[in-house]
Short mmCIF file of C-alpha atoms in Angstrom, two decimals:
data_model
loop_
_atom_site.label_atom_id
_atom_site.label_comp_id
_atom_site.label_asym_id
_atom_site.label_seq_id
_atom_site.Cartn_x
_atom_site.Cartn_y
_atom_site.Cartn_z
CA MET H 278 -25.69 40.29 -2.97
CA LEU H 279 -24.82 37.86 -0.30
CA ASP H 280 -28.10 38.09 1.41
CA LEU H 281 -30.08 35.83 -0.88
CA GLY H 282 -33.88 35.85 -0.98
CA PRO H 283 -35.82 32.70 -0.04
CA ARG H 284 -36.00 31.36 -3.63
CA ALA H 285 -32.39 32.20 -4.46
CA ARG H 286 -31.28 30.35 -1.25
CA VAL H 287 -33.08 27.17 -2.33
CA VAL H 288 -31.58 27.40 -5.80
CA PHE H 289 -28.07 28.14 -4.44
CA ALA H 290 -28.20 25.34 -1.88
CA ALA H 291 -29.54 22.77 -4.33
CA THR H 292 -26.89 23.75 -6.99
CA TYR H 293 -24.23 23.58 -4.32
CA VAL H 294 -25.12 20.18 -3.08
CA VAL H 295 -25.61 18.70 -6.58
CA ALA H 296 -22.22 20.25 -7.56
CA GLN H 297 -20.55 18.83 -4.52
CA LEU H 298 -21.94 15.35 -5.14
CA GLY H 299 -20.89 15.57 -8.81
CA LEU H 300 -17.44 16.65 -7.86
CA ILE H 301 -17.06 13.85 -5.29
CA ALA H 302 -18.23 11.22 -7.82
CA TRP H 303 -15.81 12.61 -10.39
CA GLY H 304 -13.00 12.96 -7.86
CA LEU H 305 -13.41 9.32 -6.71
CA SER H 306 -13.09 8.17 -10.33
CA THR H 307 -9.79 10.02 -10.89
CA PRO H 308 -6.48 8.44 -10.01
CA ASP H 309 -5.50 11.13 -7.54
CA HIS H 310 -9.12 11.54 -6.09
CA VAL H 311 -8.94 15.33 -6.33
CA PHE H 312 -12.10 16.76 -4.66
CA GLY H 313 -12.84 13.29 -3.33
CA PHE H 314 -12.06 13.78 0.41
CA GLN H 315 -9.79 10.83 0.52
CA MET H 316 -7.76 11.31 3.68
CA PHE H 317 -5.07 8.72 4.57
CA ASN H 318 -6.59 6.54 1.83
CA ALA H 319 -3.53 4.26 1.39
CA SER H 320 -0.15 3.32 2.74
CA SER H 321 1.77 2.59 -0.48
CA ARG H 322 5.40 3.10 -1.37
CA ILE H 323 7.01 4.01 -4.63
CA THR H 324 10.65 3.97 -5.90
CA VAL H 325 11.19 5.81 -9.13
CA ASN H 326 14.26 4.99 -11.27
CA LEU H 327 14.62 7.16 -14.35
CA TYR H 328 16.16 6.17 -17.73
CA ARG H 329 16.65 7.75 -21.08
CA GLU H 330 15.90 5.76 -24.24
CA VAL H 331 18.64 6.46 -26.71
CA LYS H 332 19.88 4.85 -29.96
CA GLY H 333 22.93 2.60 -29.50
CA ARG H 334 25.82 2.35 -31.84
CA ARG H 335 24.03 -0.22 -34.00
CA GLY H 336 20.84 1.74 -34.06
CA LYS H 337 19.41 -0.43 -31.41
CA LYS H 338 17.45 1.38 -28.72
CA ARG H 339 18.81 1.02 -25.18
CA LEU H 340 18.03 2.45 -21.76
CA VAL H 341 20.62 4.69 -20.00
CA PRO H 342 20.14 5.38 -16.31
CA MET H 343 19.90 8.92 -15.16
CA LYS H 344 22.08 9.30 -12.05
CA ASP H 345 20.19 11.56 -9.53
CA GLY H 346 18.01 12.67 -12.45
CA ARG H 347 20.89 14.24 -14.39
CA TRP H 348 21.99 13.67 -17.89
CA GLN H 349 23.86 15.24 -20.72
CA ALA H 350 23.00 15.23 -24.40
CA ARG H 351 24.11 16.91 -27.56
CA ASP H 352 22.07 19.65 -29.14
CA ALA H 353 21.71 20.36 -32.92
CA ASP H 354 25.06 22.02 -32.92
CA GLY H 355 26.74 19.13 -31.34
CA SER H 356 27.40 20.90 -28.04
CA LEU H 357 26.78 19.06 -24.76
CA GLN H 358 23.89 20.24 -22.83
CA SER H 359 23.11 19.29 -19.11
CA TYR H 360 19.59 18.51 -18.00
CA ARG H 361 18.11 17.65 -14.52
CA TRP H 362 14.81 16.08 -13.76
CA GLN H 363 14.46 18.10 -10.51
CA ASP H 364 14.90 21.35 -12.37
CA ARG H 365 11.45 20.73 -13.82
CA VAL H 366 9.74 18.34 -11.47
CA ARG H 367 9.40 19.30 -7.86
CA GLY H 368 7.38 17.90 -5.00
CA PRO H 369 8.27 15.56 -2.19
CA VAL H 370 7.52 12.26 -3.97
CA LEU H 371 8.46 12.63 -7.65
CA ASN H 372 11.73 14.28 -7.23
CA ARG H 373 13.07 11.69 -4.84
CA LEU H 374 14.69 9.18 -7.28
CA GLY H 375 15.88 5.72 -6.35
CA VAL H 376 14.49 6.04 -2.87
CA SER H 377 11.47 4.28 -1.48
CA THR H 378 8.94 7.03 -0.65
CA HIS H 379 5.49 7.10 0.89
CA ALA H 380 3.10 7.51 -2.13
CA ALA H 381 0.87 10.27 -0.86
CA TYR H 382 -2.81 9.94 -2.02
CA GLY H 383 -2.06 6.36 -3.13
CA LEU H 384 0.00 4.51 -5.77
CA ASN H 385 -2.34 5.35 -8.48
CA ALA H 386 -2.13 9.07 -7.77
CA GLN H 387 1.64 9.05 -7.95
CA LEU H 388 1.74 6.95 -11.13
CA PHE H 389 -0.71 9.35 -12.69
CA ARG H 390 1.51 12.34 -11.72
CA LEU H 391 4.59 10.54 -12.76
CA GLN H 392 3.31 9.83 -16.27
CA ALA H 393 2.28 13.49 -16.65
CA ALA H 394 5.69 14.53 -15.33
CA LEU H 395 7.48 12.36 -17.90
CA ASP H 396 5.34 13.78 -20.69
CA ASP H 397 5.94 17.31 -19.41
CA LEU H 398 9.69 16.96 -19.23
CA ALA H 399 9.87 15.21 -22.61
CA ALA H 400 8.13 18.19 -24.07
CA HIS H 401 10.59 20.64 -22.36
CA ILE H 402 13.92 19.38 -23.68
CA PRO H 403 13.75 20.49 -27.30
CA ASP H 404 17.54 20.88 -27.57
CA ASP H 405 18.20 17.28 -26.59
CA THR H 406 18.79 15.60 -29.91
CA GLN H 407 19.70 12.16 -28.51
CA THR H 408 16.97 11.24 -26.01
CA LEU H 409 14.09 9.33 -27.73
CA ALA H 410 11.96 8.91 -24.59
CA LEU H 411 12.11 9.33 -20.86
CA VAL H 412 11.35 6.08 -19.09
CA ALA H 413 10.52 5.52 -15.39
CA VAL H 414 10.90 2.05 -13.95
CA VAL H 415 8.86 1.93 -10.86
CA GLU H 416 9.13 -0.49 -8.01
CA ALA H 417 6.12 -0.19 -5.57
CA THR H 418 4.13 -1.77 -2.89
CA GLU H 419 0.39 -1.15 -2.60
CA ASN H 420 -0.69 -1.28 1.00
CA GLY H 421 2.20 -3.67 1.72
CA ARG H 422 1.76 -5.89 -1.23
CA PRO H 423 4.46 -5.81 -3.90
CA VAL H 424 3.24 -4.98 -7.24
CA PRO H 425 4.91 -6.02 -10.50
CA GLU H 426 7.53 -3.60 -11.97
CA ILE H 427 5.81 -0.72 -13.74
CA ARG H 428 7.30 1.09 -16.78
CA LEU H 429 6.06 4.48 -17.83
CA ARG H 430 7.27 6.37 -20.88
CA GLY H 431 7.36 10.09 -21.82
CA GLU H 432 7.67 10.17 -25.57
CA ARG H 433 9.57 13.00 -27.41
CA ARG H 434 7.27 14.65 -29.85
CA MET O 218 -24.10 35.66 15.47
CA ILE O 219 -21.25 35.45 17.93
CA LEU O 220 -20.63 31.83 16.84
CA LEU O 221 -20.53 32.87 13.16
CA GLY O 222 -18.22 35.83 14.05
CA LEU O 223 -15.85 33.52 15.86
CA THR O 224 -15.96 30.88 13.04
CA ARG O 225 -15.22 33.68 10.57
CA VAL O 226 -12.18 34.80 12.53
CA LEU O 227 -10.87 31.24 12.91
CA VAL O 228 -11.48 30.30 9.22
CA SER O 229 -10.00 33.64 8.06
CA ALA O 230 -6.90 32.99 10.18
CA LEU O 231 -6.47 29.53 8.70
CA LEU O 232 -6.86 30.83 5.17
CA LEU O 233 -4.42 33.62 5.83
CA TYR O 234 -1.88 31.13 7.22
CA SER O 235 -2.05 28.91 4.09
CA THR O 236 -1.89 31.88 1.77
CA VAL O 237 1.12 33.31 3.46
CA LYS O 238 2.69 29.90 3.22
CA LEU O 239 2.10 29.99 -0.54
CA LEU O 240 3.53 33.40 -0.85
CA LEU O 241 6.67 32.25 1.01
CA LYS O 242 6.90 29.24 -1.27
CA LEU O 243 6.52 31.53 -4.30
CA ARG O 244 9.53 33.60 -2.99
CA SER O 245 11.66 30.59 -2.17
CA ALA O 246 10.77 28.09 -4.91
CA GLY O 247 9.41 30.27 -7.69
CA TYR O 248 6.18 30.45 -9.74
CA PHE O 249 4.48 27.01 -9.89
CA ALA O 250 3.76 27.19 -13.66
CA ASP O 251 7.49 27.58 -14.43
CA PHE O 252 7.85 23.95 -13.42
CA PHE O 253 5.81 20.79 -13.97
CA TYR O 254 2.19 21.39 -12.96
CA MET O 255 -1.22 19.90 -13.76
CA PRO O 256 -3.95 22.32 -14.34
CA LEU O 257 -7.65 21.37 -14.17
CA VAL O 258 -8.63 24.35 -16.18
CA PRO O 259 -7.42 25.15 -19.66
CA GLU O 260 -3.90 26.37 -19.72
CA ALA O 261 -5.07 29.68 -21.02
CA LEU O 262 -6.90 30.32 -17.76
CA VAL O 263 -3.75 29.70 -15.62
CA PRO O 264 -2.49 33.09 -14.35
CA SER O 265 0.84 34.49 -15.33
CA ALA O 266 3.47 34.89 -12.53
CA GLY O 267 2.48 38.53 -11.97
CA VAL O 268 -1.22 37.85 -11.83
CA TYR O 269 -0.61 34.82 -9.58
CA THR O 270 1.43 36.97 -7.16
CA ALA O 271 -1.23 39.78 -7.25
CA LEU O 272 -4.00 37.17 -6.55
CA LEU O 273 -2.12 35.79 -3.60
CA ALA O 274 -1.59 39.35 -2.29
CA LEU O 275 -5.29 40.11 -2.83
CA LYS O 276 -6.13 36.91 -0.92
CA VAL O 277 -3.99 37.91 2.00
CA ALA O 278 -5.65 41.36 2.06
CA ALA O 279 -9.07 39.69 1.88
CA CYS O 280 -8.29 37.30 4.73
CA LEU O 281 -6.94 40.25 6.80
CA LEU O 282 -10.08 42.30 6.18
CA SER O 283 -12.31 39.34 7.11
CA LEU O 284 -10.25 38.61 10.16
CA LEU O 285 -10.61 42.21 11.40
CA GLY O 286 -14.21 42.50 10.49
CA LEU O 287 -14.13 45.11 7.75
CA ALA O 288 -16.35 44.12 4.77
CA SER O 289 -15.97 40.64 6.17
CA ARG O 290 -18.41 38.81 3.97
CA PRO O 291 -17.34 40.10 0.53
CA ALA O 292 -13.71 39.64 1.65
CA LEU O 293 -14.34 36.06 2.77
CA LEU O 294 -16.07 35.33 -0.55
CA ALA O 295 -13.04 36.91 -2.51
CA ALA O 296 -10.58 34.89 -0.43
CA ALA O 297 -12.54 31.66 -1.04
CA ALA O 298 -13.02 32.25 -4.72
CA ILE O 299 -9.34 33.10 -5.32
CA GLY O 300 -8.24 30.07 -3.33
CA LEU O 301 -10.58 27.68 -5.25
CA TYR O 302 -9.55 29.20 -8.61
CA LEU O 303 -5.87 28.62 -7.85
CA MET O 304 -6.60 25.17 -6.77
CA LEU O 305 -7.95 24.49 -10.15
CA CYS O 306 -4.85 25.90 -11.78
CA ASP O 307 -2.62 23.04 -10.36
CA ARG O 308 -3.96 19.85 -9.03
CA LEU O 309 -0.53 18.97 -7.66
CA GLN O 310 -1.15 21.64 -5.04
CA TYR O 311 -4.60 20.19 -4.21
CA HIS O 312 -5.05 19.22 -0.53
CA ASN O 313 -8.31 18.06 0.98
CA ASN O 314 -7.92 20.20 4.03
CA HIS O 315 -7.38 23.44 1.95
CA TYR O 316 -10.21 22.54 -0.28
CA VAL O 317 -12.67 22.13 2.70
CA ALA O 318 -11.34 25.34 4.28
CA HIS O 319 -12.12 27.30 1.13
CA LEU O 320 -15.64 25.70 0.87
CA VAL O 321 -16.33 26.58 4.48
CA ALA O 322 -15.17 30.18 3.88
CA LEU O 323 -17.33 30.35 0.69
CA LEU O 324 -20.44 29.33 2.57
CA LEU O 325 -19.66 31.39 5.62
CA ALA O 326 -19.74 34.50 3.39
CA PHE O 327 -23.45 33.86 2.98
CA THR O 328 -24.16 33.95 6.68
CA ARG O 329 -24.37 36.89 9.01
CA CYS O 330 -20.81 36.32 10.18
CA ASP O 331 -19.99 40.01 10.12
CA ARG O 332 -21.94 41.11 13.33
CA SER O 333 -19.44 40.06 15.98
CA PHE O 334 -15.74 39.72 16.61
CA LEU O 335 -15.23 43.03 14.83
CA ALA O 336 -11.65 43.89 15.86
CA ILE O 337 -11.63 46.93 13.54
CA ARG O 338 -14.66 48.35 15.27
CA ARG O 339 -13.14 47.61 18.75
CA LEU O 340 -10.02 49.55 17.67
CA ARG O 341 -12.14 52.59 16.87
CA SER O 342 -14.50 52.31 19.78
CA PRO O 343 -13.51 49.71 22.47
CA ARG O 344 -17.13 49.09 23.65
CA SER O 345 -19.00 48.78 20.32
CA ALA O 346 -17.83 45.40 19.32
CA GLU O 347 -19.29 43.68 22.34
CA PRO O 348 -22.03 41.31 20.87
CA ASP O 349 -25.55 42.22 21.61
CA ALA O 350 -26.84 40.52 24.75
CA ASP O 351 -30.23 39.93 23.14
CA PRO O 352 -29.83 37.10 20.72
CA ASN O 353 -33.09 38.02 19.02
CA ALA O 354 -31.65 41.29 17.92
CA VAL O 355 -28.88 39.54 16.04
CA ARG O 356 -30.72 36.61 14.61
CA GLY O 357 -30.53 35.96 10.87
CA PRO O 358 -31.21 33.30 8.24
CA VAL O 359 -29.24 30.09 8.98
CA TRP O 360 -29.57 28.27 5.65
CA ALA O 361 -25.87 28.70 4.84
CA VAL O 362 -24.96 27.44 8.32
CA HIS O 363 -26.99 24.24 7.59
CA LEU O 364 -25.17 24.01 4.20
CA ILE O 365 -21.77 24.18 5.99
CA LYS O 366 -23.03 21.35 8.22
CA VAL O 367 -24.19 19.29 5.20
CA GLN O 368 -20.73 19.97 3.60
CA LEU O 369 -18.84 18.72 6.78
CA ALA O 370 -21.20 15.61 6.80
CA LEU O 371 -20.28 14.96 3.12
CA VAL O 372 -16.68 15.07 4.00
CA TYR O 373 -17.00 12.58 6.80
CA LEU O 374 -19.32 10.42 4.89
CA THR O 375 -17.09 10.22 1.73
CA SER O 376 -13.98 9.69 3.70
CA GLY O 377 -15.46 7.09 6.11
CA GLY O 378 -17.54 5.40 3.36
CA SER O 379 -14.59 4.88 0.96
CA LYS O 380 -12.50 3.44 3.81
CA LEU O 381 -15.39 1.04 4.71
CA LEU O 382 -15.45 -0.21 1.04
CA ASP O 383 -11.71 -0.63 0.98
CA ALA O 384 -10.73 -4.02 2.18
CA ASP O 385 -7.11 -2.96 3.02
CA TRP O 386 -8.46 -0.09 5.11
CA ARG O 387 -11.28 -2.16 6.77
CA GLY O 388 -8.89 -4.94 7.57
CA GLY O 389 -6.35 -2.64 9.13
CA GLU O 390 -3.35 -3.00 6.82
CA VAL O 391 -3.32 0.69 5.69
CA MET O 392 -3.31 1.75 9.35
CA ARG O 393 -0.74 -0.78 10.43
CA LEU O 394 1.70 0.39 7.87
CA ARG O 395 1.01 4.04 8.77
CA TYR O 396 1.78 3.29 12.43
CA LEU O 397 5.01 1.58 11.52
CA MET O 398 5.87 4.63 9.31
CA GLY O 399 5.15 6.87 12.29
CA VAL O 400 7.51 4.70 14.38
CA ASP O 401 10.16 5.16 11.74
CA VAL O 402 9.65 8.84 11.66
CA VAL O 403 9.98 9.06 15.50
CA GLN O 404 13.07 6.90 15.50
CA GLY O 405 14.52 8.87 12.55
CA ARG O 406 14.38 11.94 14.84
CA GLY O 407 16.53 10.31 17.34
CA TYR O 408 13.80 9.14 19.83
CA GLU O 409 13.64 5.58 21.29
CA VAL O 410 10.46 3.70 20.68
CA PRO O 411 9.99 0.88 23.23
CA ASP O 412 9.65 -2.59 21.68
CA SER O 413 6.32 -3.04 23.36
CA ILE O 414 4.91 -0.02 21.66
CA ARG O 415 6.41 -1.05 18.26
CA GLU O 416 4.91 -4.55 18.67
CA LEU O 417 1.52 -3.17 19.60
CA LEU O 418 1.47 -0.66 16.64
CA GLY O 419 2.68 -3.41 14.24
CA SER O 420 0.14 -5.90 15.37
CA ALA O 421 -2.59 -6.72 12.90
CA LEU O 422 -5.32 -7.01 15.65
CA PHE O 423 -4.55 -3.48 17.06
CA ALA O 424 -4.56 -2.02 13.51
CA SER O 425 -7.79 -3.82 12.58
CA LEU O 426 -9.62 -2.56 15.81
CA THR O 427 -8.39 1.07 15.34
CA SER O 428 -9.29 1.02 11.65
CA LYS O 429 -12.83 -0.07 12.39
CA ALA O 430 -12.97 2.51 15.17
CA ALA O 431 -11.81 5.27 12.80
CA ILE O 432 -14.31 4.29 10.10
CA ALA O 433 -17.10 4.10 12.73
CA THR O 434 -16.04 7.57 14.08
CA GLU O 435 -16.20 9.17 10.68
CA LEU O 436 -19.54 7.68 9.83
CA PHE O 437 -20.90 8.47 13.20
CA LEU O 438 -19.77 12.13 12.81
CA ALA O 439 -21.46 12.34 9.40
CA VAL O 440 -24.75 11.63 10.87
CA GLY O 441 -24.40 12.37 14.70
CA LEU O 442 -23.50 16.05 14.23
CA LEU O 443 -26.71 16.62 12.25
CA VAL O 444 -29.10 14.89 14.72
CA PRO O 445 -29.94 17.01 17.75
CA ARG O 446 -29.97 14.16 20.20
CA THR O 447 -26.53 12.88 19.28
CA ARG O 448 -24.96 16.25 18.57
CA ILE O 449 -23.11 16.84 21.90
CA PRO O 450 -21.66 13.26 22.05
CA ALA O 451 -20.79 13.59 18.40
CA LEU O 452 -19.02 16.92 19.09
CA TRP O 453 -17.08 15.26 21.89
CA VAL O 454 -16.09 12.38 19.74
CA GLY O 455 -15.12 14.74 16.86
CA VAL O 456 -13.00 17.00 19.18
CA LEU O 457 -11.10 14.07 20.44
CA PHE O 458 -10.77 12.55 16.97
CA HIS O 459 -9.34 15.70 15.45
CA LEU O 460 -7.09 16.44 18.31
CA GLY O 461 -5.77 12.89 18.00
CA ILE O 462 -5.25 13.26 14.29
CA GLN O 463 -3.44 16.58 14.84
CA ILE O 464 -1.07 15.03 17.39
CA PHE O 465 -0.40 11.75 15.56
CA ALA O 466 -0.53 12.64 11.95
CA LYS O 467 0.44 15.57 9.67
CA VAL O 468 -2.77 17.00 8.41
CA ASP O 469 -1.85 20.71 8.16
CA LEU O 470 -5.05 22.71 8.53
CA PHE O 471 -7.66 19.92 8.71
CA SER O 472 -8.06 19.44 12.42
CA TRP O 473 -7.96 23.14 13.17
CA LEU O 474 -10.52 23.80 10.43
CA MET O 475 -12.94 21.19 11.64
CA LEU O 476 -12.63 22.36 15.22
CA SER O 477 -13.33 25.87 14.05
CA ALA O 478 -16.38 24.80 12.18
CA TYR O 479 -17.54 22.83 15.26
CA VAL O 480 -18.25 26.26 16.81
CA LEU O 481 -21.32 26.44 14.51
CA TYR O 482 -22.83 23.44 16.11
CA ALA O 483 -23.00 25.24 19.55
CA THR O 484 -26.31 26.65 20.69
CA PRO O 485 -26.35 30.44 20.02
CA GLU O 486 -26.62 32.34 23.29
CA ILE O 487 -24.87 35.23 24.85
CA ARG O 488 -24.49 35.58 28.55
CA GLN O 489 -27.59 33.55 29.27
CA ARG O 490 -26.03 31.60 32.06
CA THR O 491 -24.79 32.96 35.37
CA LEU O 492 -21.99 31.64 37.48
CA HIS O 493 -22.20 32.76 41.03
CA PHE O 494 -19.08 32.44 43.18
CA ASP O 495 -18.16 33.38 46.67
CA PRO O 496 -15.21 35.73 46.36
CA GLU O 497 -14.23 34.90 49.98
CA VAL O 498 -13.48 31.29 49.03
CA PRO O 499 -10.12 30.97 47.12
CA ARG O 500 -11.28 27.77 45.36
CA ALA O 501 -14.43 29.58 44.04
CA ARG O 502 -12.33 32.56 43.00
CA ARG O 503 -9.92 30.33 41.12
CA ALA O 504 -12.93 28.54 39.43
CA ALA O 505 -14.37 31.93 38.37
CA ARG O 506 -11.09 32.86 36.75
CA VAL O 507 -10.96 29.47 34.95
CA VAL O 508 -14.44 30.02 33.64
CA ALA O 509 -13.65 33.64 32.46
CA ALA O 510 -10.56 32.40 30.62
CA CYS O 511 -12.35 29.48 28.94
CA ASP O 512 -15.65 31.20 28.10
CA TRP O 513 -14.74 31.78 24.44
CA LEU O 514 -18.43 31.60 23.41
CA LEU O 515 -19.44 34.40 25.95
CA ARG O 516 -21.97 32.18 27.57
CA TYR O 517 -21.62 33.27 31.25
CA ARG O 518 -22.12 36.21 33.43
CA ILE O 519 -19.73 35.74 36.28
CA VAL O 520 -21.09 37.26 39.48
CA PRO O 521 -19.46 37.47 42.89
CA SER O 522 -22.22 36.57 45.37
CA ARG O 523 -21.02 36.24 48.88
CA ASN O 524 -22.42 33.37 50.77
CA THR O 525 -25.70 33.27 49.08
CA ALA O 526 -24.63 32.33 45.56
CA SER O 527 -27.88 32.67 43.63
CA GLY O 528 -29.94 33.03 46.76
CA ALA O 529 -31.31 29.56 46.26
CA ASP O 530 -28.42 27.71 47.65
CA PRO O 531 -26.98 29.66 50.60
CA GLY O 532 -23.42 28.71 51.54
CA ALA O 533 -22.49 27.10 48.30
CA PRO O 534 -19.22 28.72 47.09
CA LEU O 535 -19.98 28.03 43.43
CA CYS O 536 -23.26 27.47 41.67
CA LEU O 537 -24.75 28.51 38.42
CA VAL O 538 -28.08 29.28 36.85
CA ASP O 539 -28.44 27.60 33.54
CA ARG O 540 -30.03 28.89 30.40
CA ASP O 541 -33.40 27.40 31.31
CA GLY O 542 -33.28 29.16 34.77
CA SER O 543 -32.53 26.02 36.67
CA LEU O 544 -30.03 26.14 39.58
CA VAL O 545 -27.05 23.79 39.34
CA THR O 546 -24.93 23.07 42.35
CA GLY O 547 -22.29 20.59 43.55
CA ARG O 548 -20.57 18.39 40.95
CA GLY O 549 -23.28 19.45 38.42
CA VAL O 550 -21.57 22.81 38.25
CA TRP O 551 -18.48 21.40 36.76
CA LEU O 552 -20.38 19.00 34.51
CA THR O 553 -22.28 21.95 33.08
CA LEU O 554 -19.02 23.97 32.71
CA PHE O 555 -17.21 21.13 31.04
CA ARG O 556 -20.17 20.90 28.52
CA SER O 557 -20.38 24.48 27.88
CA LEU O 558 -16.77 25.82 27.79
CA PRO O 559 -14.80 24.76 24.65
CA PRO O 560 -11.41 24.20 26.14
CA LEU O 561 -12.82 22.04 28.94
CA PHE O 562 -15.20 20.20 26.65
CA PRO O 563 -12.86 17.09 26.30
CA LEU O 564 -13.46 16.50 30.03
CA TRP O 565 -17.24 16.43 29.75
CA LEU O 566 -17.83 12.77 28.70
CA PRO O 567 -15.33 11.19 31.19
CA ALA O 568 -16.86 13.49 33.91
CA ARG O 569 -20.42 12.58 32.95
CA VAL O 570 -19.66 8.84 32.95
CA LEU O 571 -17.86 9.15 36.33
CA GLN O 572 -20.84 11.01 37.77
CA LYS O 573 -23.16 8.26 36.52
CA VAL O 574 -20.95 5.57 38.03
CA LEU O 575 -20.83 7.34 41.39
CA ALA O 576 -24.52 7.96 41.38
CA ARG O 577 -25.25 4.31 40.64
CA ARG O 578 -22.89 3.17 43.50
CA ARG O 579 -24.64 5.58 45.90
CA ARG O 580 -27.99 4.18 44.88
CA GLU O 581 -26.79 0.57 45.37
CA ARG O 582 -25.31 1.49 48.73
CA GLY O 583 -28.49 3.26 49.75
CA SER O 584 -30.62 0.25 48.84
CA ALA O 585 -28.25 -2.16 50.62
CA THR O 586 -28.49 0.01 53.80
CA SER O 587 -32.33 0.07 53.57
CA HIS O 588 -32.44 -3.71 53.23
CA HIS O 589 -30.39 -4.09 56.42
#
């Protein structure tokens, strides 16, 4: 099976090269450049601060900071439940909260992952009846240049 | 075939290493899909914890089989296919170096990489695994080897090309910040970094020059390794480039993978060169021992030939007969050895430059004497 005939070799090689070029082109267009062979592509830094959006006493929405990614919220029965960002989100960049960290694969890659992580966690806290959304306030530098504060939201569904 | 066999062993070892690391991570940190992950394939195609564990175990077995030389090619294909599939199951676990390693393994499975370095056969019968001395007897189609070379060229071209198009990279800011980050890491480990080094690494000029050099190197490697005329200098530049990256940056498998793949750029030959040494001369004996230890590609026959060396240069303690039958003596012996023995290869270009400089000086001195 692995000893291809002359025609099959040409077909395989052509398909392989076209597929590679396609993957590279696609990879370069994605925020994290997956399959794009982007080695040491940036020297950006990111600091992620997490908040919960909850309803205040007068029904006004407000942001409550999560200390070390932890929070407590009541479930449908009124019991207090504990949650932790790091219990769901791992990895050397996204689970370091409040600390300036090297943004591996570039700032866009980490923002892309952070948005997905917020959405993921928001979908995995069904018992939390108080949190309306998870919010990340990001301070970052892109190759040494400070970028304006970025806010990302993970909406509860 | 010996080159393919050696590359197979090296690539299998790298895949084995990365897979064992994943198994250890599975044991210590748990199944990746129990946490936040980002699949590239539909979620239904992501394996369960049990299947994931079984796939990793299967990949370890495939890597071991390939490493030992038992059903090497199907085993290598299986290891590559499993690795690439699992990479598609979580893009958070994607790393360029792992991806390239799996692509090289995949393509290597389509080469005749199963004819040499067969440890399993050597265990059964110690003599049978010695590669055939006649390279014609073990020659096979090389289309997949060319495809591996094209793949590596694409890696260099994409990496170097995108850096060239990025003003921050081209200008040196990305590198400057990385240097300073490296200084912080070193200092964080309790080592002192002299102010002069810190200043140099933080200087925009140094960063700009080294960035341009890195981009030029990657683009040169993309083309230079494919062109026969520039292949040897490109290999030399590549070896130094990857060793440098391995020392100064954390790139996991990448440098070792590229250096393993560089074996494929060597000219296929087995024992086609002969090193003659005089066993009475300690210096020559030592040199023969060095050659024996460094001859990873089995290029030399090492022959003790008292006084006469090859017969053409009586009295020379060390000489060699090259692949084309030409006799090499004097400093040329070491230059040839540096060029042909992998661990000594980094010395080749400096030695060649030194030889050229000395030869030029000798010529100048000779012409000055004849004028007088």
